[in-house]
mmCIF file of C-alpha atoms in Angstrom:
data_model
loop_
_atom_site.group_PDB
_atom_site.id
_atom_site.type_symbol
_atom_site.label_atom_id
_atom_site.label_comp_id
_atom_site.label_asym_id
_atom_site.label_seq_id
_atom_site.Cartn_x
_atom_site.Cartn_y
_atom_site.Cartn_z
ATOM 1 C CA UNK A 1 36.859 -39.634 37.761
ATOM 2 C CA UNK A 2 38.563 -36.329 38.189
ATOM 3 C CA UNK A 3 40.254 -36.408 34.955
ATOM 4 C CA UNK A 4 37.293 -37.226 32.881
ATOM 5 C CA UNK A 5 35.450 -34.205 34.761
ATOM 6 C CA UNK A 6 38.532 -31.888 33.649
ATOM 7 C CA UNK A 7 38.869 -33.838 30.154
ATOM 8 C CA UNK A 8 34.457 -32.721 29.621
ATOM 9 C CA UNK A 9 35.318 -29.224 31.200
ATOM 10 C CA UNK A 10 37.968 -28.628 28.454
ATOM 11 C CA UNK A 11 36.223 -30.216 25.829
ATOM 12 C CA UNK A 12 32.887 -28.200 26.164
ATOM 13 C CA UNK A 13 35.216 -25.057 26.648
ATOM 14 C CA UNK A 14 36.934 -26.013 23.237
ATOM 15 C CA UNK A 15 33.532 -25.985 21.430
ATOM 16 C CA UNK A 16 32.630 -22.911 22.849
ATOM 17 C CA UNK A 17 35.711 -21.412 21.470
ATOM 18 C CA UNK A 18 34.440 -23.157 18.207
ATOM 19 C CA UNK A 19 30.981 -21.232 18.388
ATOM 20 C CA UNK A 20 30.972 -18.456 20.084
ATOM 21 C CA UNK A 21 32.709 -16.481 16.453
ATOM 22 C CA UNK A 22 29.358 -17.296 15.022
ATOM 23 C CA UNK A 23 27.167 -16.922 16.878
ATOM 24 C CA UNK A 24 28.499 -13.431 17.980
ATOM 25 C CA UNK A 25 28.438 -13.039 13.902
ATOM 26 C CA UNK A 26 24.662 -13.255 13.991
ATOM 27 C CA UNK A 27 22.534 -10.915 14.890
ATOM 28 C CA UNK A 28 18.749 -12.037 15.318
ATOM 29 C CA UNK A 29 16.188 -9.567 14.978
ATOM 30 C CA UNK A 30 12.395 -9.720 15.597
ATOM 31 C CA UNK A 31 9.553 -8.577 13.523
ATOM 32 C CA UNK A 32 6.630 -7.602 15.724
ATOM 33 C CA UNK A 33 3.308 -8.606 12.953
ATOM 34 C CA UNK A 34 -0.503 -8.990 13.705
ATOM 35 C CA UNK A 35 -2.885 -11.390 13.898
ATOM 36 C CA UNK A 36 -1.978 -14.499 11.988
ATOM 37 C CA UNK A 37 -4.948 -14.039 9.207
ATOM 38 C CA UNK A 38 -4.118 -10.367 8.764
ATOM 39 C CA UNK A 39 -1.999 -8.912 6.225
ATOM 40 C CA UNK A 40 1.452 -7.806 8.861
ATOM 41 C CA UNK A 41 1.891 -11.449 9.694
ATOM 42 C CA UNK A 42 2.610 -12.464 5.893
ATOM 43 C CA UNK A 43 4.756 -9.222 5.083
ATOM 44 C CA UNK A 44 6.778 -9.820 8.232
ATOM 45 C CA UNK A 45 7.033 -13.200 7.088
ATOM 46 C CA UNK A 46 7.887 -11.996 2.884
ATOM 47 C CA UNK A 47 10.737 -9.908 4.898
ATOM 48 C CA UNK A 48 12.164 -11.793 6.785
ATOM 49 C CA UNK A 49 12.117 -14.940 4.015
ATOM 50 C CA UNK A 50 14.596 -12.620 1.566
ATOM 51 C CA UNK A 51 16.579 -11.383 4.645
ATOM 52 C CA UNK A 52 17.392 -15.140 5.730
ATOM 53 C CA UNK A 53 18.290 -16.494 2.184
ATOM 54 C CA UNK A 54 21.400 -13.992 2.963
ATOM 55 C CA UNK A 55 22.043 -15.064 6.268
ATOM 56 C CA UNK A 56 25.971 -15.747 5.334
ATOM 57 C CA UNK A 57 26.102 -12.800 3.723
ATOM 58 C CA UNK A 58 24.740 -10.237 6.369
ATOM 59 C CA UNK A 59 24.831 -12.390 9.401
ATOM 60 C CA UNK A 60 21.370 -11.227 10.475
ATOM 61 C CA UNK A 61 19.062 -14.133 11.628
ATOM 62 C CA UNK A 62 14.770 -12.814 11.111
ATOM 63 C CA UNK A 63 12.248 -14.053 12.625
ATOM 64 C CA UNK A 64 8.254 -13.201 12.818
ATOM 65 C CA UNK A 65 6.358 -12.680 15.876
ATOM 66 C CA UNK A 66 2.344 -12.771 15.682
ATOM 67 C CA UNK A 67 1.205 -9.674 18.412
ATOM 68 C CA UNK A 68 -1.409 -7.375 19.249
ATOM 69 C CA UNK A 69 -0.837 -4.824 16.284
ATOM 70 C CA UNK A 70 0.486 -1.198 16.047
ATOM 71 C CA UNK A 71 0.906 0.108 19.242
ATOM 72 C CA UNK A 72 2.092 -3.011 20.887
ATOM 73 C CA UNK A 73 5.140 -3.127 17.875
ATOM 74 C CA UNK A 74 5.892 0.340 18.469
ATOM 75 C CA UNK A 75 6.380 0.049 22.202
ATOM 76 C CA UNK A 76 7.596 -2.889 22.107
ATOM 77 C CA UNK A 77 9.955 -1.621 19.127
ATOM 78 C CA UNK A 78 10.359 1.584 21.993
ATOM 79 C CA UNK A 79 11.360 -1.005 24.661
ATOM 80 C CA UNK A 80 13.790 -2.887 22.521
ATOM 81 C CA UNK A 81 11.600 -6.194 22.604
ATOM 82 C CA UNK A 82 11.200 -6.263 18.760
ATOM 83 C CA UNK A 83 13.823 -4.436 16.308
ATOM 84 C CA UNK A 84 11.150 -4.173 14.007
ATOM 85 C CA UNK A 85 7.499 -3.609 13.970
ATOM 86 C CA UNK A 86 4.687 -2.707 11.371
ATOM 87 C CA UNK A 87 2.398 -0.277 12.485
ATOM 88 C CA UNK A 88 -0.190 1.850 10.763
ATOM 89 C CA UNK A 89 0.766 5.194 9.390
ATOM 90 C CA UNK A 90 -1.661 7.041 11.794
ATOM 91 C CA UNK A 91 -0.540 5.263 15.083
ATOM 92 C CA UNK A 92 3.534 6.283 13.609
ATOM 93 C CA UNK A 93 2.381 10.080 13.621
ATOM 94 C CA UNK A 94 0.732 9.224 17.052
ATOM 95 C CA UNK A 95 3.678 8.060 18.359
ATOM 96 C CA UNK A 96 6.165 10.759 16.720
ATOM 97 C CA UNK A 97 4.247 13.522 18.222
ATOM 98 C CA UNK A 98 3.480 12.068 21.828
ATOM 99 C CA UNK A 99 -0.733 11.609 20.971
ATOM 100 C CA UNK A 100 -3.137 9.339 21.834
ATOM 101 C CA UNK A 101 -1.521 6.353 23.307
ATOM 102 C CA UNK A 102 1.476 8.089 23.673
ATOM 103 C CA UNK A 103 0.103 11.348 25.778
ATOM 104 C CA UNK A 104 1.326 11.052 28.661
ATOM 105 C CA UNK A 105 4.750 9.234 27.748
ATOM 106 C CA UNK A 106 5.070 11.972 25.478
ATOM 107 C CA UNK A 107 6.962 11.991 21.936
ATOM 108 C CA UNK A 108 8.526 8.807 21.043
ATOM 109 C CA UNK A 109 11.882 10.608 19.566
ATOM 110 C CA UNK A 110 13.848 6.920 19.476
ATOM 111 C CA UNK A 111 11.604 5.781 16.811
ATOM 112 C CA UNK A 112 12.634 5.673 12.957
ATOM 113 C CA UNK A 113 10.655 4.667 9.895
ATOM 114 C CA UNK A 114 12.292 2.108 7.318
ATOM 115 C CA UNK A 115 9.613 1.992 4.533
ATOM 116 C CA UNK A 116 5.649 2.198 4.040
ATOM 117 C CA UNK A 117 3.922 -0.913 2.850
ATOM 118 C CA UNK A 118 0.695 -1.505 1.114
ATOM 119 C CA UNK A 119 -2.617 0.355 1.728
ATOM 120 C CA UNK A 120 -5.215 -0.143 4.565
ATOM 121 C CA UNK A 121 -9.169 0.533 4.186
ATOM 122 C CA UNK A 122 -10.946 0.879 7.234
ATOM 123 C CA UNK A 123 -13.616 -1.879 6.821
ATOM 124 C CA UNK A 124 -16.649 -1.998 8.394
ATOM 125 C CA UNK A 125 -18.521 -5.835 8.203
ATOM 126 C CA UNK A 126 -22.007 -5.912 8.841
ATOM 127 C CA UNK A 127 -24.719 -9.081 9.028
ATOM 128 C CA UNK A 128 -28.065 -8.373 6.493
ATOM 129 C CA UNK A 129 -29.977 -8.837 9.419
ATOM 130 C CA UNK A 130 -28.916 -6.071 11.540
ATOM 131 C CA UNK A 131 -30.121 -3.465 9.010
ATOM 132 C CA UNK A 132 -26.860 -1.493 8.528
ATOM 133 C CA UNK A 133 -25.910 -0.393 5.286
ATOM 134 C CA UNK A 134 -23.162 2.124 6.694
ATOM 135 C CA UNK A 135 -21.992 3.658 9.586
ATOM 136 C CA UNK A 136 -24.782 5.818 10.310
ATOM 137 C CA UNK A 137 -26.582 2.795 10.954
ATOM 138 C CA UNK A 138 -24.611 1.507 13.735
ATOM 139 C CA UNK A 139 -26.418 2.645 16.815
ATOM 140 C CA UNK A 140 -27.713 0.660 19.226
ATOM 141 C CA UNK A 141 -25.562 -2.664 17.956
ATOM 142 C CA UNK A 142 -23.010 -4.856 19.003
ATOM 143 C CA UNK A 143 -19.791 -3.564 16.940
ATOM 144 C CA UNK A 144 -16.447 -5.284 17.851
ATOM 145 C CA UNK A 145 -13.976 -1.788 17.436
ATOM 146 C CA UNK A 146 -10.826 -4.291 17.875
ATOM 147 C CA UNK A 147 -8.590 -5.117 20.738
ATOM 148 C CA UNK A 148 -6.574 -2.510 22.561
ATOM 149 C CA UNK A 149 -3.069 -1.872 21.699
ATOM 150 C CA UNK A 150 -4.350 -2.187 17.645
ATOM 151 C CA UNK A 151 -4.270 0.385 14.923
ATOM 152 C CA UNK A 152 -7.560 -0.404 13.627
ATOM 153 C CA UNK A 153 -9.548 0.522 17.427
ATOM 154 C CA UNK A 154 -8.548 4.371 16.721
ATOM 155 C CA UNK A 155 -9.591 4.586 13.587
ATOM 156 C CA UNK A 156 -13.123 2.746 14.705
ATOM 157 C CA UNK A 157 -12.929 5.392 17.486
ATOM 158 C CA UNK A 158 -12.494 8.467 15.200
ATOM 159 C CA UNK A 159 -14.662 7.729 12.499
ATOM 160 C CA UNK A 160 -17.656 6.374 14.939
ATOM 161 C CA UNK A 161 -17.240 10.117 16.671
ATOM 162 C CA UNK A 162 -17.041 11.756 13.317
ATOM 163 C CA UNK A 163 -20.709 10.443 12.397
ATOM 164 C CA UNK A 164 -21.773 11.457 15.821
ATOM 165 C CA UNK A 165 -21.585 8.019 17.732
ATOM 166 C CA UNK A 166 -20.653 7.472 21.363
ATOM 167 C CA UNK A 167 -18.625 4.050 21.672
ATOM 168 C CA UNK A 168 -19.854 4.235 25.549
ATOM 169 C CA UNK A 169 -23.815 4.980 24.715
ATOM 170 C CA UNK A 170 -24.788 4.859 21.445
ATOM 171 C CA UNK A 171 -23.225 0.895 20.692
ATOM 172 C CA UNK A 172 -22.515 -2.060 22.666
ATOM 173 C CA UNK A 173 -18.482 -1.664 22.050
ATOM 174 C CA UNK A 174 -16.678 -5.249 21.744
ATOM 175 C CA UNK A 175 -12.863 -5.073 22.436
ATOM 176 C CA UNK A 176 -12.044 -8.026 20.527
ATOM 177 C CA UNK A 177 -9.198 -9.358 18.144
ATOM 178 C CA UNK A 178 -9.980 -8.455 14.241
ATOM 179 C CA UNK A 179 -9.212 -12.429 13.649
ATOM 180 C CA UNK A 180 -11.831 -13.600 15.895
ATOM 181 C CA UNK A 181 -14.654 -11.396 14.807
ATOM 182 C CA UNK A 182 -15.606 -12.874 11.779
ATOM 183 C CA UNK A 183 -16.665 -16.599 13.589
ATOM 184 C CA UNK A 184 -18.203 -13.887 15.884
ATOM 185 C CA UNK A 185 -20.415 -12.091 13.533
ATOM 186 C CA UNK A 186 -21.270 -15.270 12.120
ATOM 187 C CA UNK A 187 -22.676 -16.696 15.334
ATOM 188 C CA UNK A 188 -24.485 -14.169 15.783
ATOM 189 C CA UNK A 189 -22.813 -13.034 18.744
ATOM 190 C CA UNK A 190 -22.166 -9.152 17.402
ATOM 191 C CA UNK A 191 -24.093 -6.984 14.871
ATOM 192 C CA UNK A 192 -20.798 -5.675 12.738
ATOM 193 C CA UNK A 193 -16.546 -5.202 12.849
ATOM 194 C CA UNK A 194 -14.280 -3.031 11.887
ATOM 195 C CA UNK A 195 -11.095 -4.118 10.458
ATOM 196 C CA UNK A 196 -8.037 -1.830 8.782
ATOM 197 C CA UNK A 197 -6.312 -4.110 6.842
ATOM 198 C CA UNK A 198 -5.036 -4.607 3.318
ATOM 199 C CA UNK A 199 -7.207 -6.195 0.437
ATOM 200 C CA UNK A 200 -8.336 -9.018 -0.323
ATOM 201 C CA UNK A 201 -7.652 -10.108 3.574
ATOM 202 C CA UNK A 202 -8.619 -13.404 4.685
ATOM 203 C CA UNK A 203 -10.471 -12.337 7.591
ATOM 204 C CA UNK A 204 -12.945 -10.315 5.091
ATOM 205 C CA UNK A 205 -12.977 -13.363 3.013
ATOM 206 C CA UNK A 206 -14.023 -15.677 6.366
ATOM 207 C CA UNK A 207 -16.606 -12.602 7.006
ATOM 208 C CA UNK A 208 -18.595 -12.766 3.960
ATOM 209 C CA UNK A 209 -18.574 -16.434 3.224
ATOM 210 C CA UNK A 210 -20.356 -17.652 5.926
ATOM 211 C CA UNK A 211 -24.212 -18.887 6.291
ATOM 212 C CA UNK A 212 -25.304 -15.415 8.069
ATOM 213 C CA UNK A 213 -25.469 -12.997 5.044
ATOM 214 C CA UNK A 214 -22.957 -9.909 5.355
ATOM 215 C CA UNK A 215 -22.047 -6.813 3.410
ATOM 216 C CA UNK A 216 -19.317 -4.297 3.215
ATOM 217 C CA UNK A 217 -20.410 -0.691 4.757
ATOM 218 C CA UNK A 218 -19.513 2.874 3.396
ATOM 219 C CA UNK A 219 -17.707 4.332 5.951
ATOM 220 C CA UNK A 220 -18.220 7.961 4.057
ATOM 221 C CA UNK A 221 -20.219 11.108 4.139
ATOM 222 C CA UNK A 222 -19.940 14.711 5.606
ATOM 223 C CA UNK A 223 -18.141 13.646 8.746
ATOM 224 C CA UNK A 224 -15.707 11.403 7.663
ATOM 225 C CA UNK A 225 -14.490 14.686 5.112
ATOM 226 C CA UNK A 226 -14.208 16.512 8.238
ATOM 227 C CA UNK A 227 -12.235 13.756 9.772
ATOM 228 C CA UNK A 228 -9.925 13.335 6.994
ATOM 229 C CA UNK A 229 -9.270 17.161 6.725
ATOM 230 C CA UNK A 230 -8.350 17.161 10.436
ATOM 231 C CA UNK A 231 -6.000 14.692 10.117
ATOM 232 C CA UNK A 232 -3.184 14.024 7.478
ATOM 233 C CA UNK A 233 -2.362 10.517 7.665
ATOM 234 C CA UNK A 234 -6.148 9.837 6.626
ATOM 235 C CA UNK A 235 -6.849 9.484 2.917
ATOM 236 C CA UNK A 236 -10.296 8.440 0.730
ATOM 237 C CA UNK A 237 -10.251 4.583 -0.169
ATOM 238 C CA UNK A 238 -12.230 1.990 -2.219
ATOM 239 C CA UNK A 239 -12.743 -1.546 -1.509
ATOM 240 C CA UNK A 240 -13.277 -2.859 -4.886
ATOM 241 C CA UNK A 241 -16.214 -5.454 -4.221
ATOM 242 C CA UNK A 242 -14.950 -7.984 -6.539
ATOM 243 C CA UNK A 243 -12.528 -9.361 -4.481
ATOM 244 C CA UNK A 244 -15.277 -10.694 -1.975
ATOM 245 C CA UNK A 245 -18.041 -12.294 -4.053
ATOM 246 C CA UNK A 246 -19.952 -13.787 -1.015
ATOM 247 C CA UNK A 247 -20.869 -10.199 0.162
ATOM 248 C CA UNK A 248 -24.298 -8.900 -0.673
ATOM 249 C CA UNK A 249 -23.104 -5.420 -1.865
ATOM 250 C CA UNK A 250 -23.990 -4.185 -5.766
ATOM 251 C CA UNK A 251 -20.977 -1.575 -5.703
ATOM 252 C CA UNK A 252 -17.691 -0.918 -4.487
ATOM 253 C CA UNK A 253 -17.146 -0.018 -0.808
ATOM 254 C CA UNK A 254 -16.299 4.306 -0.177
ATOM 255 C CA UNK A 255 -14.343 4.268 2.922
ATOM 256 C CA UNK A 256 -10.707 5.737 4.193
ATOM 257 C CA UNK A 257 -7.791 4.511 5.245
ATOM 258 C CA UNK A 258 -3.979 4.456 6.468
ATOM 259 C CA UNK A 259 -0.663 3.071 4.992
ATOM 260 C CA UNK A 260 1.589 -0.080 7.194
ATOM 261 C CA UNK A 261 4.930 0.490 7.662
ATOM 262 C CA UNK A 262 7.584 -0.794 8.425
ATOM 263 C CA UNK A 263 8.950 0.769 11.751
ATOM 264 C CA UNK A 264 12.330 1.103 13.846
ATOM 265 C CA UNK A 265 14.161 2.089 16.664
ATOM 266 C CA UNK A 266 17.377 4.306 15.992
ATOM 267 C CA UNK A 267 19.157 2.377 18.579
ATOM 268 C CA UNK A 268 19.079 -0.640 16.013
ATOM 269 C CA UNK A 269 22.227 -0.638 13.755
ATOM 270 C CA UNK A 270 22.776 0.639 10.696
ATOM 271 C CA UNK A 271 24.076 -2.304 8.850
ATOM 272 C CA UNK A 272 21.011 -4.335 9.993
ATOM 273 C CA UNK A 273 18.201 -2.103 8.750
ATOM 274 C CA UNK A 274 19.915 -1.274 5.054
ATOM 275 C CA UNK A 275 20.169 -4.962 4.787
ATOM 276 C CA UNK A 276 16.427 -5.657 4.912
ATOM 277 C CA UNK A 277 15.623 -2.139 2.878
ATOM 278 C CA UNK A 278 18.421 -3.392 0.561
ATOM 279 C CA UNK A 279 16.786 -6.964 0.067
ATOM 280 C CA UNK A 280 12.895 -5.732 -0.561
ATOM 281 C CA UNK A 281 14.029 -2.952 -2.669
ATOM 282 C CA UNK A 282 16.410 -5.135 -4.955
ATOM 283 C CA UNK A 283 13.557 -7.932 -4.700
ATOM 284 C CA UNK A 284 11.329 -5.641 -5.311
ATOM 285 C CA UNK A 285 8.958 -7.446 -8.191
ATOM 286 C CA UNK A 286 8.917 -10.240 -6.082
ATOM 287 C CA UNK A 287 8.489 -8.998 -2.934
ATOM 288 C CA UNK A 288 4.932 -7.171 -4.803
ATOM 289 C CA UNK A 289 3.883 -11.176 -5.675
ATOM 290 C CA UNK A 290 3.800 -12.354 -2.515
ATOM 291 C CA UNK A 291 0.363 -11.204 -1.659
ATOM 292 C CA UNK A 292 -2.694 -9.369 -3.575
ATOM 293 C CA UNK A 293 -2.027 -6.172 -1.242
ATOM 294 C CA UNK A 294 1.136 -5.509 -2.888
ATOM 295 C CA UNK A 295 -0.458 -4.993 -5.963
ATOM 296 C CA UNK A 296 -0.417 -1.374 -6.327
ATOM 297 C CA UNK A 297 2.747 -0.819 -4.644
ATOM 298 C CA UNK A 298 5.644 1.371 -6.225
ATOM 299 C CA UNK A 299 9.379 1.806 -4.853
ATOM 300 C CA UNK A 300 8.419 5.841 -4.747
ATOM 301 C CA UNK A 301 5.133 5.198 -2.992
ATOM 302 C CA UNK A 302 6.967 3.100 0.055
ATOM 303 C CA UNK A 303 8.650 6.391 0.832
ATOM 304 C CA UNK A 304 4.836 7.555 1.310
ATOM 305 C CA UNK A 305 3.175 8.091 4.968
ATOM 306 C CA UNK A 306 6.248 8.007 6.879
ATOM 307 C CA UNK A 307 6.193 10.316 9.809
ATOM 308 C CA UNK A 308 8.929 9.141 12.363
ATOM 309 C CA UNK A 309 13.090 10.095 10.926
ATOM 310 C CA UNK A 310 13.942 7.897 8.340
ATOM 311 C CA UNK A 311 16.631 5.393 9.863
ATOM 312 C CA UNK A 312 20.346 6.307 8.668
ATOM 313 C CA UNK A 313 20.254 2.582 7.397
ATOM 314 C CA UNK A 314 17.389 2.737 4.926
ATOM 315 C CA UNK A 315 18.326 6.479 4.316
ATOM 316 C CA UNK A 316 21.792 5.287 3.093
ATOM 317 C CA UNK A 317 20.407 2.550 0.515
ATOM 318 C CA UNK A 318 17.548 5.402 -0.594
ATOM 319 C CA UNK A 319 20.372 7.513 -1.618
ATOM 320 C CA UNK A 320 22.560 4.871 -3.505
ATOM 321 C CA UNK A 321 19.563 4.369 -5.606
ATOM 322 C CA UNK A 322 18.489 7.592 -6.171
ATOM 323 C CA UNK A 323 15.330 7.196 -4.319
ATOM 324 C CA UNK A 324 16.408 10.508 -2.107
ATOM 325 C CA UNK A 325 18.845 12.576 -2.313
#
């Protein structure tokens, strides 16, 4: 009895030995995403695809992790529960310079910015039968302004105020996740959304292709110049109305908007973040096929709407390529 206890001792010891020089070869890093029908989930998902085809090569194991949005990745990025995040441009400046969420924690000098993504339009979804055309039009109704802890419930915020709307007397405020407003708006159980998110998004496509008639709203007009001048990590945008053919609108949608990005923290290593900028940037054409979003993207333009240090990683491979100098 005793000898077969020592004899399984030694022999799980021995295949310890045997794993622990792999394992400790691995590192495994997290991607914090969004919701699942949003556009983070399937670019954490595009990145960390090309980073595990060279798993041997890099020793870096990626995975994806579906979560609240942009200011749960960067704390969560902040608290070292996610190596990587995407988060909007807006809510990186935020962060940088210790606003909004980040007020009373103050600036967020640990975080690092690897690369900006595609293009987000704040989106505003409303039923026919509430009667708004555009933002103006939004008093008095039930408008979901998105959960808290996501990207997309600032910029609700700031351009609701910038038209001159109260979120605590003028609407009936929701607090609800972007991927669970659509089934919402189509019960019947709120008036209009907002969304940031890449197009053509999924959730825009559930929106407007249900029995209760929708449209797109402008999310434009004399405040939201003001609101874009104030702030530099806003920026005009069109939704081109094409791309949602059950929506009742006749033109394409004026509106504004942020870039994603991909964020990081500086305590991550080096080797580890210019081995995922190294394997979108050399993958480049086929890292812009893996969803419509991509579709305008150029390698110049990623270095766009990045307000946190660029991490020493992704700096290095930016360099080697002439992308900086």
């Amino acid at each position: 009895m005793k000898k077969g206890l020592l004899f399984s001792i030694a022999l799980v010891a021995a295949m310890m030995m045997c794993l622990s020089p792999a394992m400790a070869r691995t590192k495994f890093v997290t991607i914090g995403t969004g919701g699942i029908t949003g556009v983070y989930y399937p670019t954490g998902g595009a990145i960390a695809k090309m980073v595990n085809k060279k798993k041997k090569e890099y020793g870096i194991r990626a995975t994806v992790e579906s979560t609240g949005g942009s200011v749960f990745n960067i704390n969560a990025v902040m608290n070292g529960d996610l190596e990587f995040g995407i988060a909007q441009s807006d809510r990186q400046y935020q962060a940088v310079h210790g606003l909004a969420e980040w007020k009373d924690k103050g600036p967020q000098k640990d975080l690092r910015a690897v690369f900006s993504i595609h293009p987000e339009s704040v989106t505003l979804v409303a039923a026919i039968d509430s009667g708004v055309k555009s933002i103006k039009d939004l008093k008095g109704k039930k408008v979901n302004i998105g959960n808290p802890g996501s990207g997309q419930r600032q910029n609700a915020i700031d351009a609701l105020e910038a038209v001159g709307i109260d979120i605590n007397k003028d609407i009936q405020a929701e607090s609800i996740k972007a991927s669970e407003a659509a089934s919402l708006l189509q019960d019947g159980r709120i008036d209009a959304f907002f969304y940031t998110v890449g197009h053509p998004s999924g959730a825009i496509k559930e929106a407007t292709s249900g029995a209760r008639k929708v449209l797109i709203a402008d999310v434009a007009g004399p405040g939201i110049d003001k609101l874009l001048a104030k702030y530099p990590y806003y920026a005009k945008a069109i939704i081109p109305i094409k791309l949602y053919p059950g929506a009742k609108n006749d033109k394409d949608v004026q509106t504004f908007g942020v870039k994603a990005t991909l964020i990081t923290s500086a305590k991550v290593p080096d080797e580890v973040v210019y081995a995922i900028t190294k394997e979108v940037f050399d993958n480049f054409e086929a890292f812009k096929k893996l969803h419509p979003a991509y579709g305008t993207l150029t390698k110049e333009k990623m270095l766009e709407g990045l307000s946190a240090p660029i991490h020493p990683g992704a700096l290095k491979y930016y360099k080697e390529v002439g992308l900086m100098k």
